[in-house]
GROMACS .gro file of C-alpha atoms in nm:
model
  195
    1MET     CA    1   1.120  -8.148  14.395
    2THR     CA    2   0.909  -8.057  14.118
    3ASN     CA    3   0.535  -7.970  14.134
    4LYS     CA    4   0.440  -8.295  13.972
    5GLU     CA    5   0.648  -8.488  14.247
    6ASN     CA    6   0.460  -8.292  14.508
    7ILE     CA    7   0.105  -8.340  14.351
    8ASN     CA    8   0.199  -8.719  14.336
    9GLU     CA    9   0.298  -8.717  14.679
   10LEU     CA   10  -0.007  -8.546  14.793
   11GLU     CA   11  -0.228  -8.785  14.600
   12ALA     CA   12  -0.055  -9.078  14.778
   13MET     CA   13  -0.115  -8.935  15.108
   14ARG     CA   14  -0.476  -8.852  15.017
   15SER     CA   15  -0.525  -9.204  14.912
   16GLN     CA   16  -0.359  -9.341  15.227
   17PHE     CA   17  -0.574  -9.109  15.438
   18ASP     CA   18  -0.892  -9.234  15.266
   19ILE     CA   19  -0.776  -9.591  15.320
   20LEU     CA   20  -0.712  -9.513  15.693
   21LYS     CA   21  -1.044  -9.320  15.721
   22ASN     CA   22  -1.241  -9.625  15.570
   23LYS     CA   23  -1.057  -9.865  15.836
   24LEU     CA   24  -1.140  -9.655  16.122
   25ASN     CA   25  -1.513  -9.612  16.004
   26ASN     CA   26  -1.531 -10.004  15.967
   27GLN     CA   27  -1.365 -10.034  16.323
   28ASP     CA   28  -1.647  -9.823  16.456
   29ILE     CA   29  -1.913 -10.026  16.302
   30ILE     CA   30  -1.750 -10.350  16.435
   31ASN     CA   31  -1.734 -10.193  16.785
   32ASP     CA   32  -2.073 -10.079  16.765
   33GLN     CA   33  -2.204 -10.434  16.651
   34LEU     CA   34  -1.991 -10.600  16.947
   35LEU     CA   35  -2.149 -10.359  17.190
   36ARG     CA   36  -2.496 -10.422  17.054
   37ASN     CA   37  -2.435 -10.799  17.088
   38ALA     CA   38  -2.297 -10.772  17.432
   39MET     CA   39  -2.607 -10.576  17.537
   40SER     CA   40  -2.829 -10.844  17.365
   41GLU     CA   41  -2.656 -11.107  17.576
   42LYS     CA   42  -2.683 -10.925  17.904
   43MET     CA   43  -3.073 -10.926  17.834
   44SER     CA   44  -3.090 -11.294  17.738
   45TRP     CA   45  -3.068 -11.430  18.087
   46ILE     CA   46  -3.395 -11.260  18.154
   47MET     CA   47  -3.587 -11.462  17.891
   48LYS     CA   48  -3.414 -11.774  18.002
   49TYR     CA   49  -3.554 -11.709  18.342
   50VAL     CA   50  -3.902 -11.647  18.201
   51TRP     CA   51  -3.877 -11.978  18.007
   52PHE     CA   52  -3.772 -12.152  18.343
   53GLU     CA   53  -4.088 -11.992  18.499
   54LEU     CA   54  -4.302 -12.158  18.235
   55LEU     CA   55  -4.150 -12.497  18.213
   56VAL     CA   56  -4.041 -12.552  18.562
   57LEU     CA   57  -4.208 -12.342  18.817
   58LEU     CA   58  -4.584 -12.352  18.685
   59PRO     CA   59  -4.571 -12.729  18.648
   60LEU     CA   60  -4.400 -12.769  18.989
   61CYS     CA   61  -4.662 -12.524  19.126
   62ALA     CA   62  -4.945 -12.741  18.966
   63LEU     CA   63  -4.796 -13.066  19.089
   64SER     CA   64  -4.764 -12.931  19.450
   65PHE     CA   65  -5.139 -12.836  19.473
   66TYR     CA   66  -5.224 -13.172  19.309
   67GLY     CA   67  -5.030 -13.353  19.581
   68MET     CA   68  -5.206 -13.150  19.848
   69ARG     CA   69  -5.534 -13.238  19.695
   70LEU     CA   70  -5.423 -13.616  19.712
   71LEU     CA   71  -5.333 -13.585  20.090
   72ILE     CA   72  -5.620 -13.363  20.182
   73PRO     CA   73  -5.915 -13.458  19.957
   74GLY     CA   74  -6.156 -13.210  20.097
   75LEU     CA   75  -5.942 -12.905  19.995
   76PRO     CA   76  -6.138 -12.679  19.781
   77LEU     CA   77  -6.040 -12.656  19.423
   78ALA     CA   78  -6.139 -12.305  19.339
   79PRO     CA   79  -5.854 -12.122  19.521
   80MET     CA   80  -5.608 -12.371  19.388
   81VAL     CA   81  -5.720 -12.298  19.040
   82CYS     CA   82  -5.727 -11.919  19.104
   83ILE     CA   83  -5.361 -11.922  19.233
   84LEU     CA   84  -5.257 -12.126  18.922
   85LEU     CA   85  -5.421 -11.895  18.683
   86LEU     CA   86  -5.250 -11.583  18.869
   87VAL     CA   87  -4.918 -11.760  18.811
   88ALA     CA   88  -4.988 -11.824  18.447
   89ILE     CA   89  -5.093 -11.469  18.393
   90SER     CA   90  -4.771 -11.336  18.573
   91ILE     CA   91  -4.568 -11.551  18.344
   92ALA     CA   92  -4.760 -11.429  18.020
   93LEU     CA   93  -4.701 -11.077  18.147
   94ASP     CA   94  -4.334 -11.158  18.210
   95PHE     CA   95  -4.314 -11.289  17.829
   96TYR     CA   96  -4.481 -10.957  17.718
   97PHE     CA   97  -4.298 -10.712  17.922
   98ASN     CA   98  -3.959 -10.865  17.899
   99ARG     CA   99  -3.939 -10.930  17.528
  100THR     CA  100  -3.674 -10.786  17.308
  101SER     CA  101  -3.577 -10.884  16.985
  102GLU     CA  102  -3.242 -10.903  16.772
  103ASN     CA  103  -3.386 -10.610  16.576
  104ASP     CA  104  -3.411 -10.405  16.908
  105TRP     CA  105  -3.024 -10.436  16.927
  106ASN     CA  106  -2.907 -10.458  16.583
  107THR     CA  107  -3.088 -10.233  16.354
  108GLU     CA  108  -3.316 -10.013  16.579
  109ASN     CA  109  -3.227  -9.690  16.704
  110LEU     CA  110  -3.073  -9.739  17.043
  111VAL     CA  111  -3.257  -9.457  17.206
  112THR     CA  112  -3.555  -9.617  17.141
  113THR     CA  113  -3.439  -9.936  17.291
  114GLY     CA  114  -3.347  -9.746  17.585
  115ARG     CA  115  -3.694  -9.614  17.632
  116LYS     CA  116  -3.831  -9.961  17.595
  117LEU     CA  117  -3.602 -10.086  17.891
  118ILE     CA  118  -3.735  -9.797  18.098
  119ILE     CA  119  -4.091  -9.894  18.028
  120MET     CA  120  -3.994 -10.251  18.093
  121LYS     CA  121  -3.879 -10.150  18.442
  122ARG     CA  122  -4.184  -9.960  18.517
  123LEU     CA  123  -4.433 -10.242  18.391
  124ARG     CA  124  -4.237 -10.497  18.626
  125TRP     CA  125  -4.291 -10.293  18.944
  126THR     CA  126  -4.650 -10.224  18.831
  127GLN     CA  127  -4.697 -10.596  18.804
  128VAL     CA  128  -4.555 -10.678  19.149
  129ALA     CA  129  -4.759 -10.397  19.295
  130VAL     CA  130  -5.072 -10.538  19.144
  131SER     CA  131  -5.007 -10.905  19.184
  132MET     CA  132  -4.885 -10.931  19.527
  133PRO     CA  133  -5.187 -10.798  19.710
  134ILE     CA  134  -5.399 -11.057  19.488
  135ALA     CA  135  -5.164 -11.344  19.574
  136ILE     CA  136  -5.186 -11.270  19.938
  137LEU     CA  137  -5.562 -11.271  19.939
  138LEU     CA  138  -5.570 -11.607  19.721
  139PHE     CA  139  -5.341 -11.772  19.977
  140PHE     CA  140  -5.561 -11.661  20.257
  141TRP     CA  141  -5.840 -11.800  20.094
  142TYR     CA  142  -5.648 -12.132  20.015
  143ALA     CA  143  -5.547 -12.146  20.386
  144SER     CA  144  -5.903 -12.131  20.492
  145GLY     CA  145  -5.970 -12.476  20.336
  146PHE     CA  146  -5.737 -12.630  20.604
  147GLU     CA  147  -5.901 -12.769  20.924
  148GLY     CA  148  -5.790 -12.921  21.256
  149GLU     CA  149  -5.426 -12.996  21.356
  150GLU     CA  150  -5.281 -12.997  21.014
  151ALA     CA  151  -5.428 -12.629  20.952
  152GLU     CA  152  -5.149 -12.474  21.189
  153VAL     CA  153  -4.864 -12.667  21.044
  154ILE     CA  154  -4.959 -12.598  20.682
  155ASN     CA  155  -5.028 -12.250  20.734
  156ILE     CA  156  -4.699 -12.174  20.902
  157GLY     CA  157  -4.544 -12.372  20.621
  158MET     CA  158  -4.739 -12.140  20.361
  159ILE     CA  159  -4.615 -11.833  20.550
  160VAL     CA  160  -4.259 -11.945  20.573
  161GLY     CA  161  -4.268 -12.034  20.192
  162GLY     CA  162  -4.434 -11.712  20.107
  163VAL     CA  163  -4.194 -11.507  20.270
  164ILE     CA  164  -3.893 -11.704  20.101
  165GLY     CA  165  -4.079 -11.680  19.780
  166ALA     CA  166  -4.116 -11.309  19.807
  167ILE     CA  167  -3.763 -11.255  19.900
  168VAL     CA  168  -3.631 -11.465  19.607
  169GLY     CA  169  -3.886 -11.282  19.360
  170LEU     CA  170  -3.775 -10.949  19.485
  171PHE     CA  171  -3.413 -11.054  19.450
  172ILE     CA  172  -3.480 -11.147  19.087
  173LEU     CA  173  -3.693 -10.843  18.999
  174VAL     CA  174  -3.399 -10.594  19.155
  175LYS     CA  175  -3.146 -10.805  18.935
  176MET     CA  176  -3.362 -10.777  18.613
  177ASN     CA  177  -3.389 -10.399  18.667
  178ARG     CA  178  -3.015 -10.372  18.748
  179THR     CA  179  -2.956 -10.529  18.421
  180ASN     CA  180  -3.177 -10.272  18.255
  181ASP     CA  181  -3.004  -9.999  18.439
  182ALA     CA  182  -2.667 -10.101  18.302
  183LEU     CA  183  -2.779 -10.121  17.964
  184ILE     CA  184  -2.970  -9.792  17.974
  185ASN     CA  185  -2.648  -9.640  18.110
  186GLN     CA  186  -2.441  -9.785  17.829
  187ILE     CA  187  -2.696  -9.668  17.565
  188ARG     CA  188  -2.683  -9.316  17.728
  189GLU     CA  189  -2.289  -9.319  17.697
  190LEU     CA  190  -2.296  -9.440  17.343
  191THR     CA  191  -2.545  -9.207  17.221
  192LYS     CA  192  -2.481  -8.901  17.440
  193GLU     CA  193  -2.854  -8.849  17.462
  194GLU     CA  194  -3.097  -8.833  17.780
  195PHE     CA  195  -3.420  -9.025  17.746
   0.00000   0.00000   0.00000
């Protein structure tokens, strides 16, 4: 073999190596994009739930208060309005706390997105810590409007409903935070950074 043949062979190998390197780099980009899309999909159920709160739970709550008012015309309106206002504020905070955009997953630094997810978890727990005592006080105020025989039955129903609602709400909160934890762990593995 001559020097010229060796040089040609090295050039061909270098060219093939460059092609292979480009393919591997493109594969990393595709895998990274697939991972980001998967993370975005994992987060999407939370926003679907928040929309469910707005479009189903809030109107259902308003209709149930309206029905109670029709059944017992003397019920005070103020506690009902305050409870509905608390629910509406809670839903608005859910929209604010749980918002993520495609930009968070596609172009933004994942470490920044991971930090957002950690803050999101803290804000959710703070919201529960603040709103739960307020809700209990408002329901006591609402329960004070019932008199006579119906008061005991309705109050027992409210207590049972409140306990069931609290259990379901805490289950959903824990599931949201587990979703965040899974995403945070994926981001940590991908970026090899602690935040």
